């Protein structure tokens, strides 16, 4: 097995080792986990420039001929469900709404997989104009990124003055039948004082809010453990306005721990990805927009599935490559380790 230098993550050529792997079709790894949740990034482009995700100038463009096509995405997604045991699929970016053929991708996957949940993570910009079409194509759920409802704070954090469009997108998604819409908010020092306002707004709109501890996936590499807002600190701030009752996780593989707000039925989730890591229960596998299998957010070891696809590989050959890639999955992200290094790709280039 050789390493091809790409200037980005190390792309492994050839087949990953299957030594010691049990005889099972599923995406198992050496630590007893089975991947059942597929994240498919379909573009590196985004309409925002969030400081924890994107460089100010945006990511280097992926040449059009290196992006997976709709037919290739449908084939890989279908194969993952039929052959590898994937039970849920989420489309991400960058920003998936930046692809004009998004509805075609969704429709193709829905036709091939009528019973598989199809979801999308989006920043919501432009969703008000496409929500109904996406539902008609077969989209089931949507998560929308929104860190603050303060216009000035939003513009500073995202480097774009587009809050009104995001709020309209959330409302359009709810109206189109994608409810309950989940809202994802990255915990930032500059937005912490507005966290209770965001929760109050989401409750009023019938959206389910989940706060996420900031991870070292920013393009500017300014993340510092000492400066990040922890789940414990957030709970203190929210507790000044709301009575929170811990519920915990309803699904061991789900990243969010839940709290009832003022006795319910509304709740808030917190994904403590750094301080209460859940790597031991991780059930995700990732496909990048340029066709690489990625077993973990923080591992720069990638396997080129696009090359196999375009060289005429059979479904079984692709499935074997995918199984081998996941057999190599790390035990955890290692953020607490003294020698930790953030991955070469930022969150926007990996997919949420």
mmCIF file of C-alpha atoms in Angstrom:
data_model
loop_
_atom_site.group_PDB
_atom_site.id
_atom_site.type_symbol
_atom_site.label_atom_id
_atom_site.label_comp_id
_atom_site.label_asym_id
_atom_site.label_seq_id
_atom_site.Cartn_x
_atom_site.Cartn_y
_atom_site.Cartn_z
ATOM 1 C CA UNK A 1 0.000 0.000 0.000
ATOM 2 C CA UNK A 2 1.533 3.348 -1.073
ATOM 3 C CA UNK A 3 0.862 6.940 -0.065
ATOM 4 C CA UNK A 4 0.133 9.445 -2.825
ATOM 5 C CA UNK A 5 1.063 13.010 -1.861
ATOM 6 C CA UNK A 6 -1.833 15.296 -2.766
ATOM 7 C CA UNK A 7 -1.056 18.406 -0.746
ATOM 8 C CA UNK A 8 -4.120 17.506 1.354
ATOM 9 C CA UNK A 9 -4.798 14.340 3.358
ATOM 10 C CA UNK A 10 -2.785 11.236 2.568
ATOM 11 C CA UNK A 11 -4.767 9.282 -0.018
ATOM 12 C CA UNK A 12 -4.106 5.564 0.219
ATOM 13 C CA UNK A 13 -3.673 3.793 -3.084
ATOM 14 C CA UNK A 14 -4.631 0.155 -3.409
ATOM 15 C CA UNK A 15 -6.653 -1.947 -1.013
ATOM 16 C CA UNK A 16 -6.497 -1.328 2.728
ATOM 17 C CA UNK A 17 -5.571 -4.352 4.801
ATOM 18 C CA UNK A 18 -8.388 -6.619 5.954
ATOM 19 C CA UNK A 19 -6.116 -8.688 8.201
ATOM 20 C CA UNK A 20 -8.003 -9.876 11.273
ATOM 21 C CA UNK A 21 -11.339 -8.541 10.068
ATOM 22 C CA UNK A 22 -14.348 -10.790 10.802
ATOM 23 C CA UNK A 23 -16.321 -12.202 7.898
ATOM 24 C CA UNK A 24 -19.231 -9.746 7.877
ATOM 25 C CA UNK A 25 -20.630 -7.472 5.177
ATOM 26 C CA UNK A 26 -21.001 -4.581 7.610
ATOM 27 C CA UNK A 27 -18.624 -1.665 8.197
ATOM 28 C CA UNK A 28 -16.974 -2.879 11.381
ATOM 29 C CA UNK A 29 -13.730 -1.601 12.884
ATOM 30 C CA UNK A 30 -11.103 -2.995 15.262
ATOM 31 C CA UNK A 31 -12.819 -1.474 18.303
ATOM 32 C CA UNK A 32 -16.176 -3.205 17.996
ATOM 33 C CA UNK A 33 -18.068 -0.375 16.322
ATOM 34 C CA UNK A 34 -20.287 -0.701 13.247
ATOM 35 C CA UNK A 35 -20.875 2.268 10.937
ATOM 36 C CA UNK A 36 -24.537 2.681 10.005
ATOM 37 C CA UNK A 37 -24.702 6.460 9.451
ATOM 38 C CA UNK A 38 -23.327 7.756 6.134
ATOM 39 C CA UNK A 39 -22.369 11.411 5.698
ATOM 40 C CA UNK A 40 -22.033 12.426 2.038
ATOM 41 C CA UNK A 41 -20.384 15.753 1.251
ATOM 42 C CA UNK A 42 -21.449 16.906 -2.208
ATOM 43 C CA UNK A 43 -19.590 20.220 -2.541
ATOM 44 C CA UNK A 44 -16.862 22.315 -0.968
ATOM 45 C CA UNK A 45 -18.671 25.569 -1.814
ATOM 46 C CA UNK A 46 -20.577 27.559 0.790
ATOM 47 C CA UNK A 47 -22.552 30.806 0.893
ATOM 48 C CA UNK A 48 -21.147 31.696 4.344
ATOM 49 C CA UNK A 49 -17.639 31.993 5.773
ATOM 50 C CA UNK A 50 -18.114 30.871 9.395
ATOM 51 C CA UNK A 51 -14.883 31.405 11.296
ATOM 52 C CA UNK A 52 -14.893 27.906 12.819
ATOM 53 C CA UNK A 53 -15.318 26.227 9.443
ATOM 54 C CA UNK A 54 -14.240 28.210 6.387
ATOM 55 C CA UNK A 55 -11.338 30.505 5.464
ATOM 56 C CA UNK A 56 -12.455 34.028 4.590
ATOM 57 C CA UNK A 57 -11.724 33.487 0.898
ATOM 58 C CA UNK A 58 -13.505 30.117 0.819
ATOM 59 C CA UNK A 59 -12.005 26.705 0.126
ATOM 60 C CA UNK A 60 -9.960 25.969 -2.986
ATOM 61 C CA UNK A 61 -12.433 24.891 -5.667
ATOM 62 C CA UNK A 62 -12.657 21.238 -6.570
ATOM 63 C CA UNK A 63 -12.452 20.867 -10.370
ATOM 64 C CA UNK A 64 -15.823 19.874 -11.776
ATOM 65 C CA UNK A 65 -14.502 16.603 -13.162
ATOM 66 C CA UNK A 66 -13.258 15.592 -9.694
ATOM 67 C CA UNK A 67 -16.643 16.015 -8.000
ATOM 68 C CA UNK A 68 -18.803 12.949 -7.704
ATOM 69 C CA UNK A 69 -21.657 13.134 -10.197
ATOM 70 C CA UNK A 70 -25.308 12.565 -9.219
ATOM 71 C CA UNK A 71 -25.225 9.077 -10.730
ATOM 72 C CA UNK A 72 -22.026 8.211 -8.861
ATOM 73 C CA UNK A 73 -23.458 9.482 -5.576
ATOM 74 C CA UNK A 74 -26.642 7.467 -6.086
ATOM 75 C CA UNK A 75 -24.636 4.340 -6.872
ATOM 76 C CA UNK A 76 -22.414 4.682 -3.800
ATOM 77 C CA UNK A 77 -25.270 5.538 -1.459
ATOM 78 C CA UNK A 78 -27.350 2.643 -2.776
ATOM 79 C CA UNK A 79 -24.426 0.257 -2.425
ATOM 80 C CA UNK A 80 -23.777 1.403 1.138
ATOM 81 C CA UNK A 81 -27.327 0.523 2.154
ATOM 82 C CA UNK A 82 -27.683 -2.717 0.189
ATOM 83 C CA UNK A 83 -24.225 -4.163 0.814
ATOM 84 C CA UNK A 84 -22.747 -2.469 3.884
ATOM 85 C CA UNK A 85 -25.591 -2.041 6.348
ATOM 86 C CA UNK A 86 -25.988 1.740 6.247
ATOM 87 C CA UNK A 87 -29.387 2.710 7.669
ATOM 88 C CA UNK A 88 -29.336 6.526 7.432
ATOM 89 C CA UNK A 89 -27.860 8.969 4.917
ATOM 90 C CA UNK A 90 -27.131 12.676 5.386
ATOM 91 C CA UNK A 91 -26.028 15.063 2.634
ATOM 92 C CA UNK A 92 -23.619 17.817 3.635
ATOM 93 C CA UNK A 93 -21.157 20.281 2.130
ATOM 94 C CA UNK A 94 -19.755 22.900 2.228
ATOM 95 C CA UNK A 95 -23.338 23.903 1.611
ATOM 96 C CA UNK A 96 -25.388 21.284 -0.299
ATOM 97 C CA UNK A 97 -27.790 23.952 -1.581
ATOM 98 C CA UNK A 98 -24.898 25.295 -3.670
ATOM 99 C CA UNK A 99 -25.396 22.322 -5.999
ATOM 100 C CA UNK A 100 -28.116 22.969 -8.548
ATOM 101 C CA UNK A 101 -28.579 19.233 -9.024
ATOM 102 C CA UNK A 102 -29.288 18.574 -5.335
ATOM 103 C CA UNK A 103 -32.907 17.636 -6.053
ATOM 104 C CA UNK A 104 -31.709 15.179 -8.700
ATOM 105 C CA UNK A 105 -29.338 13.563 -6.179
ATOM 106 C CA UNK A 106 -32.079 13.279 -3.562
ATOM 107 C CA UNK A 107 -34.602 11.926 -6.060
ATOM 108 C CA UNK A 108 -32.158 9.334 -7.369
ATOM 109 C CA UNK A 109 -31.367 8.076 -3.879
ATOM 110 C CA UNK A 110 -35.044 8.012 -2.926
ATOM 111 C CA UNK A 111 -35.974 5.998 -6.021
ATOM 112 C CA UNK A 112 -33.224 3.485 -5.268
ATOM 113 C CA UNK A 113 -33.856 3.416 -1.512
ATOM 114 C CA UNK A 114 -37.546 4.051 -0.813
ATOM 115 C CA UNK A 115 -37.298 3.159 2.887
ATOM 116 C CA UNK A 116 -33.972 4.745 3.877
ATOM 117 C CA UNK A 117 -34.083 8.038 5.828
ATOM 118 C CA UNK A 118 -32.502 10.849 3.795
ATOM 119 C CA UNK A 119 -31.443 14.007 5.606
ATOM 120 C CA UNK A 120 -29.445 17.158 4.873
ATOM 121 C CA UNK A 121 -27.330 19.588 6.870
ATOM 122 C CA UNK A 122 -27.579 23.152 5.552
ATOM 123 C CA UNK A 123 -27.030 26.760 6.520
ATOM 124 C CA UNK A 124 -30.562 27.479 5.306
ATOM 125 C CA UNK A 125 -29.702 30.221 2.823
ATOM 126 C CA UNK A 126 -31.968 29.771 -0.199
ATOM 127 C CA UNK A 127 -33.888 26.933 1.421
ATOM 128 C CA UNK A 128 -37.081 28.976 1.416
ATOM 129 C CA UNK A 129 -37.092 28.659 -2.393
ATOM 130 C CA UNK A 130 -36.296 24.937 -2.552
ATOM 131 C CA UNK A 131 -37.779 23.291 0.536
ATOM 132 C CA UNK A 132 -40.924 22.022 -1.197
ATOM 133 C CA UNK A 133 -38.950 20.702 -4.176
ATOM 134 C CA UNK A 134 -36.583 18.848 -1.867
ATOM 135 C CA UNK A 135 -39.486 17.263 -0.001
ATOM 136 C CA UNK A 136 -41.034 16.245 -3.325
ATOM 137 C CA UNK A 137 -37.697 14.707 -4.321
ATOM 138 C CA UNK A 138 -37.689 12.584 -1.163
ATOM 139 C CA UNK A 139 -35.841 14.500 1.570
ATOM 140 C CA UNK A 140 -37.048 13.532 5.057
ATOM 141 C CA UNK A 141 -35.229 15.796 7.499
ATOM 142 C CA UNK A 142 -33.003 18.846 7.666
ATOM 143 C CA UNK A 143 -30.523 20.212 10.189
ATOM 144 C CA UNK A 144 -29.817 23.923 9.871
ATOM 145 C CA UNK A 145 -26.748 25.641 11.260
ATOM 146 C CA UNK A 146 -27.536 28.785 13.248
ATOM 147 C CA UNK A 147 -25.274 30.051 16.023
ATOM 148 C CA UNK A 148 -27.048 33.258 17.019
ATOM 149 C CA UNK A 149 -30.214 35.264 16.323
ATOM 150 C CA UNK A 150 -28.381 38.543 16.874
ATOM 151 C CA UNK A 151 -27.940 40.154 13.423
ATOM 152 C CA UNK A 152 -24.642 41.875 14.227
ATOM 153 C CA UNK A 153 -23.226 38.776 15.882
ATOM 154 C CA UNK A 154 -24.338 36.602 12.959
ATOM 155 C CA UNK A 155 -22.700 38.897 10.412
ATOM 156 C CA UNK A 156 -19.424 38.942 12.353
ATOM 157 C CA UNK A 157 -19.287 35.181 12.858
ATOM 158 C CA UNK A 158 -20.290 34.206 9.308
ATOM 159 C CA UNK A 159 -18.743 37.200 7.516
ATOM 160 C CA UNK A 160 -22.070 37.585 5.717
ATOM 161 C CA UNK A 161 -25.249 39.553 6.539
ATOM 162 C CA UNK A 162 -27.703 36.753 5.764
ATOM 163 C CA UNK A 163 -29.531 36.052 9.026
ATOM 164 C CA UNK A 164 -32.960 36.874 7.573
ATOM 165 C CA UNK A 165 -32.472 34.276 4.839
ATOM 166 C CA UNK A 166 -31.502 31.580 7.361
ATOM 167 C CA UNK A 167 -34.555 32.282 9.527
ATOM 168 C CA UNK A 168 -36.774 32.196 6.436
ATOM 169 C CA UNK A 169 -35.217 28.877 5.454
ATOM 170 C CA UNK A 170 -36.008 27.343 8.845
ATOM 171 C CA UNK A 171 -39.616 28.461 8.627
ATOM 172 C CA UNK A 172 -39.937 27.227 5.032
ATOM 173 C CA UNK A 173 -38.531 23.827 5.996
ATOM 174 C CA UNK A 174 -41.093 23.492 8.775
ATOM 175 C CA UNK A 175 -43.911 24.555 6.470
ATOM 176 C CA UNK A 176 -42.801 22.103 3.773
ATOM 177 C CA UNK A 177 -43.061 19.179 6.181
ATOM 178 C CA UNK A 178 -39.449 18.724 7.258
ATOM 179 C CA UNK A 179 -40.443 19.299 10.878
ATOM 180 C CA UNK A 180 -39.138 19.026 13.425
ATOM 181 C CA UNK A 181 -36.257 21.054 12.038
ATOM 182 C CA UNK A 182 -33.077 20.599 14.039
ATOM 183 C CA UNK A 183 -30.908 23.659 14.581
ATOM 184 C CA UNK A 184 -27.181 23.176 15.188
ATOM 185 C CA UNK A 185 -25.293 25.910 17.042
ATOM 186 C CA UNK A 186 -21.531 25.813 17.559
ATOM 187 C CA UNK A 187 -20.600 27.080 21.008
ATOM 188 C CA UNK A 188 -18.504 30.221 20.659
ATOM 189 C CA UNK A 189 -17.257 32.649 23.270
ATOM 190 C CA UNK A 190 -18.727 35.610 21.365
ATOM 191 C CA UNK A 191 -22.225 34.096 21.136
ATOM 192 C CA UNK A 192 -22.507 32.542 24.599
ATOM 193 C CA UNK A 193 -24.454 35.463 26.091
ATOM 194 C CA UNK A 194 -27.078 35.016 23.360
ATOM 195 C CA UNK A 195 -27.466 31.254 23.813
ATOM 196 C CA UNK A 196 -30.661 31.592 25.852
ATOM 197 C CA UNK A 197 -32.120 33.932 23.197
ATOM 198 C CA UNK A 198 -31.399 31.343 20.526
ATOM 199 C CA UNK A 199 -33.053 28.616 22.585
ATOM 200 C CA UNK A 200 -36.105 30.784 23.205
ATOM 201 C CA UNK A 201 -36.382 31.539 19.471
ATOM 202 C CA UNK A 202 -36.127 27.855 18.528
ATOM 203 C CA UNK A 203 -38.786 26.868 21.057
ATOM 204 C CA UNK A 204 -41.078 29.518 19.622
ATOM 205 C CA UNK A 205 -40.545 28.196 16.083
ATOM 206 C CA UNK A 206 -40.937 24.531 17.049
ATOM 207 C CA UNK A 207 -37.306 23.767 16.139
ATOM 208 C CA UNK A 208 -35.066 21.414 18.118
ATOM 209 C CA UNK A 209 -31.856 23.166 19.159
ATOM 210 C CA UNK A 210 -28.556 21.365 19.712
ATOM 211 C CA UNK A 211 -25.412 23.134 20.862
ATOM 212 C CA UNK A 212 -22.076 21.672 19.745
ATOM 213 C CA UNK A 213 -18.734 22.190 21.436
ATOM 214 C CA UNK A 214 -16.312 23.783 19.002
ATOM 215 C CA UNK A 215 -13.790 21.350 17.586
ATOM 216 C CA UNK A 216 -10.341 22.085 16.106
ATOM 217 C CA UNK A 217 -11.570 22.051 12.516
ATOM 218 C CA UNK A 218 -11.270 25.771 11.706
ATOM 219 C CA UNK A 219 -9.347 26.927 8.650
ATOM 220 C CA UNK A 220 -7.337 29.537 10.560
ATOM 221 C CA UNK A 221 -6.159 27.009 13.183
ATOM 222 C CA UNK A 222 -7.008 29.389 16.018
ATOM 223 C CA UNK A 223 -8.901 26.835 18.131
ATOM 224 C CA UNK A 224 -7.553 26.515 21.656
ATOM 225 C CA UNK A 225 -8.862 24.159 24.306
ATOM 226 C CA UNK A 226 -8.446 26.838 26.999
ATOM 227 C CA UNK A 227 -10.700 29.258 25.110
ATOM 228 C CA UNK A 228 -13.515 26.951 24.029
ATOM 229 C CA UNK A 229 -16.947 27.069 25.665
ATOM 230 C CA UNK A 230 -17.708 23.788 27.402
ATOM 231 C CA UNK A 231 -21.052 22.049 27.841
ATOM 232 C CA UNK A 232 -20.863 22.714 31.588
ATOM 233 C CA UNK A 233 -20.430 26.439 31.021
ATOM 234 C CA UNK A 234 -23.362 26.511 28.604
ATOM 235 C CA UNK A 235 -25.615 24.750 31.105
ATOM 236 C CA UNK A 236 -24.822 27.438 33.662
ATOM 237 C CA UNK A 237 -25.775 30.198 31.234
ATOM 238 C CA UNK A 238 -29.006 28.507 30.091
ATOM 239 C CA UNK A 239 -29.883 27.718 33.704
ATOM 240 C CA UNK A 240 -30.121 31.434 34.474
ATOM 241 C CA UNK A 241 -33.282 31.628 32.347
ATOM 242 C CA UNK A 242 -34.596 28.069 32.081
ATOM 243 C CA UNK A 243 -35.059 25.072 34.337
ATOM 244 C CA UNK A 244 -33.203 22.199 32.705
ATOM 245 C CA UNK A 245 -33.878 18.540 33.537
ATOM 246 C CA UNK A 246 -31.343 16.044 32.249
ATOM 247 C CA UNK A 247 -32.704 13.270 30.028
ATOM 248 C CA UNK A 248 -29.436 11.966 28.607
ATOM 249 C CA UNK A 249 -29.102 10.060 25.348
ATOM 250 C CA UNK A 250 -32.057 8.132 23.970
ATOM 251 C CA UNK A 251 -29.730 6.409 21.473
ATOM 252 C CA UNK A 252 -26.182 5.423 22.564
ATOM 253 C CA UNK A 253 -24.861 6.266 19.083
ATOM 254 C CA UNK A 254 -26.546 9.689 19.026
ATOM 255 C CA UNK A 255 -24.077 12.450 19.907
ATOM 256 C CA UNK A 256 -26.501 14.744 21.750
ATOM 257 C CA UNK A 257 -27.302 14.592 25.448
ATOM 258 C CA UNK A 258 -30.763 16.064 26.048
ATOM 259 C CA UNK A 259 -32.363 18.287 28.685
ATOM 260 C CA UNK A 260 -36.040 19.128 29.083
ATOM 261 C CA UNK A 261 -36.649 22.876 29.149
ATOM 262 C CA UNK A 262 -38.964 24.085 31.940
ATOM 263 C CA UNK A 263 -40.399 20.595 32.311
ATOM 264 C CA UNK A 264 -40.973 20.033 28.586
ATOM 265 C CA UNK A 265 -42.151 19.188 26.066
ATOM 266 C CA UNK A 266 -39.422 21.379 24.554
ATOM 267 C CA UNK A 267 -35.853 20.154 24.958
ATOM 268 C CA UNK A 268 -32.309 21.195 24.141
ATOM 269 C CA UNK A 269 -29.437 18.972 23.142
ATOM 270 C CA UNK A 270 -25.737 19.417 23.805
ATOM 271 C CA UNK A 271 -23.086 17.637 21.778
ATOM 272 C CA UNK A 272 -20.026 17.714 24.042
ATOM 273 C CA UNK A 273 -17.680 16.406 21.373
ATOM 274 C CA UNK A 274 -14.559 17.540 23.217
ATOM 275 C CA UNK A 275 -15.230 17.375 26.963
ATOM 276 C CA UNK A 276 -17.518 14.320 26.906
ATOM 277 C CA UNK A 277 -16.290 12.574 23.787
ATOM 278 C CA UNK A 278 -18.407 9.751 22.401
ATOM 279 C CA UNK A 279 -15.896 8.198 20.001
ATOM 280 C CA UNK A 280 -16.489 4.787 21.531
ATOM 281 C CA UNK A 281 -20.058 4.813 20.220
ATOM 282 C CA UNK A 282 -19.371 6.459 16.856
ATOM 283 C CA UNK A 283 -21.316 4.856 13.996
ATOM 284 C CA UNK A 284 -20.377 7.158 11.105
ATOM 285 C CA UNK A 285 -18.594 6.747 7.814
ATOM 286 C CA UNK A 286 -17.899 9.656 5.486
ATOM 287 C CA UNK A 287 -17.670 10.257 1.768
ATOM 288 C CA UNK A 288 -16.015 13.507 0.662
ATOM 289 C CA UNK A 289 -17.183 15.576 -2.287
ATOM 290 C CA UNK A 290 -14.149 14.497 -4.311
ATOM 291 C CA UNK A 291 -14.831 10.832 -3.681
ATOM 292 C CA UNK A 292 -12.718 9.779 -0.712
ATOM 293 C CA UNK A 293 -13.788 7.427 2.059
ATOM 294 C CA UNK A 294 -13.001 8.986 5.433
ATOM 295 C CA UNK A 295 -13.511 6.932 8.585
ATOM 296 C CA UNK A 296 -13.210 9.781 11.114
ATOM 297 C CA UNK A 297 -13.427 13.583 11.176
ATOM 298 C CA UNK A 298 -9.901 13.786 12.559
ATOM 299 C CA UNK A 299 -8.110 11.135 10.554
ATOM 300 C CA UNK A 300 -6.282 12.279 7.431
ATOM 301 C CA UNK A 301 -6.189 8.713 6.133
ATOM 302 C CA UNK A 302 -8.489 8.633 3.101
ATOM 303 C CA UNK A 303 -9.177 6.058 0.400
ATOM 304 C CA UNK A 304 -9.981 7.020 -3.171
ATOM 305 C CA UNK A 305 -13.313 5.449 -4.031
ATOM 306 C CA UNK A 306 -13.834 7.734 -7.046
ATOM 307 C CA UNK A 307 -10.824 6.244 -8.838
ATOM 308 C CA UNK A 308 -12.154 2.741 -8.251
ATOM 309 C CA UNK A 309 -15.594 3.779 -9.434
ATOM 310 C CA UNK A 310 -14.311 5.349 -12.647
ATOM 311 C CA UNK A 311 -11.906 2.514 -13.423
ATOM 312 C CA UNK A 312 -14.831 0.112 -13.737
ATOM 313 C CA UNK A 313 -14.719 -1.539 -10.320
ATOM 314 C CA UNK A 314 -17.658 -3.782 -9.486
ATOM 315 C CA UNK A 315 -19.960 -3.105 -6.553
ATOM 316 C CA UNK A 316 -18.274 -5.914 -4.615
ATOM 317 C CA UNK A 317 -14.816 -4.442 -5.237
ATOM 318 C CA UNK A 318 -15.992 -1.032 -4.050
ATOM 319 C CA UNK A 319 -17.668 -2.594 -1.025
ATOM 320 C CA UNK A 320 -14.439 -4.414 -0.150
ATOM 321 C CA UNK A 321 -12.465 -1.157 -0.371
ATOM 322 C CA UNK A 322 -14.996 0.575 1.879
ATOM 323 C CA UNK A 323 -14.932 -2.257 4.421
ATOM 324 C CA UNK A 324 -11.150 -2.123 4.538
ATOM 325 C CA UNK A 325 -11.132 1.639 5.004
ATOM 326 C CA UNK A 326 -13.439 1.389 7.999
ATOM 327 C CA UNK A 327 -11.463 -1.518 9.470
ATOM 328 C CA UNK A 328 -8.608 1.011 9.812
ATOM 329 C CA UNK A 329 -10.696 3.493 11.839
ATOM 330 C CA UNK A 330 -9.038 5.160 14.820
ATOM 331 C CA UNK A 331 -10.138 4.554 18.399
ATOM 332 C CA UNK A 332 -10.896 8.260 18.884
ATOM 333 C CA UNK A 333 -10.036 11.804 17.868
ATOM 334 C CA UNK A 334 -7.256 12.245 20.449
ATOM 335 C CA UNK A 335 -7.853 15.945 21.060
ATOM 336 C CA UNK A 336 -6.528 15.580 24.615
ATOM 337 C CA UNK A 337 -3.279 13.968 23.502
ATOM 338 C CA UNK A 338 -0.068 15.995 23.802
ATOM 339 C CA UNK A 339 0.843 15.234 20.177
ATOM 340 C CA UNK A 340 -2.639 15.987 18.749
ATOM 341 C CA UNK A 341 -2.642 17.624 15.336
ATOM 342 C CA UNK A 342 -5.819 18.888 13.635
ATOM 343 C CA UNK A 343 -6.666 17.306 10.286
ATOM 344 C CA UNK A 344 -5.559 18.907 7.028
ATOM 345 C CA UNK A 345 -9.137 19.293 5.845
ATOM 346 C CA UNK A 346 -11.335 21.768 7.681
ATOM 347 C CA UNK A 347 -14.948 20.983 8.583
ATOM 348 C CA UNK A 348 -16.166 22.607 5.373
ATOM 349 C CA UNK A 349 -13.986 20.294 3.289
ATOM 350 C CA UNK A 350 -14.925 17.135 5.186
ATOM 351 C CA UNK A 351 -18.684 17.570 5.579
ATOM 352 C CA UNK A 352 -20.621 17.864 8.833
#
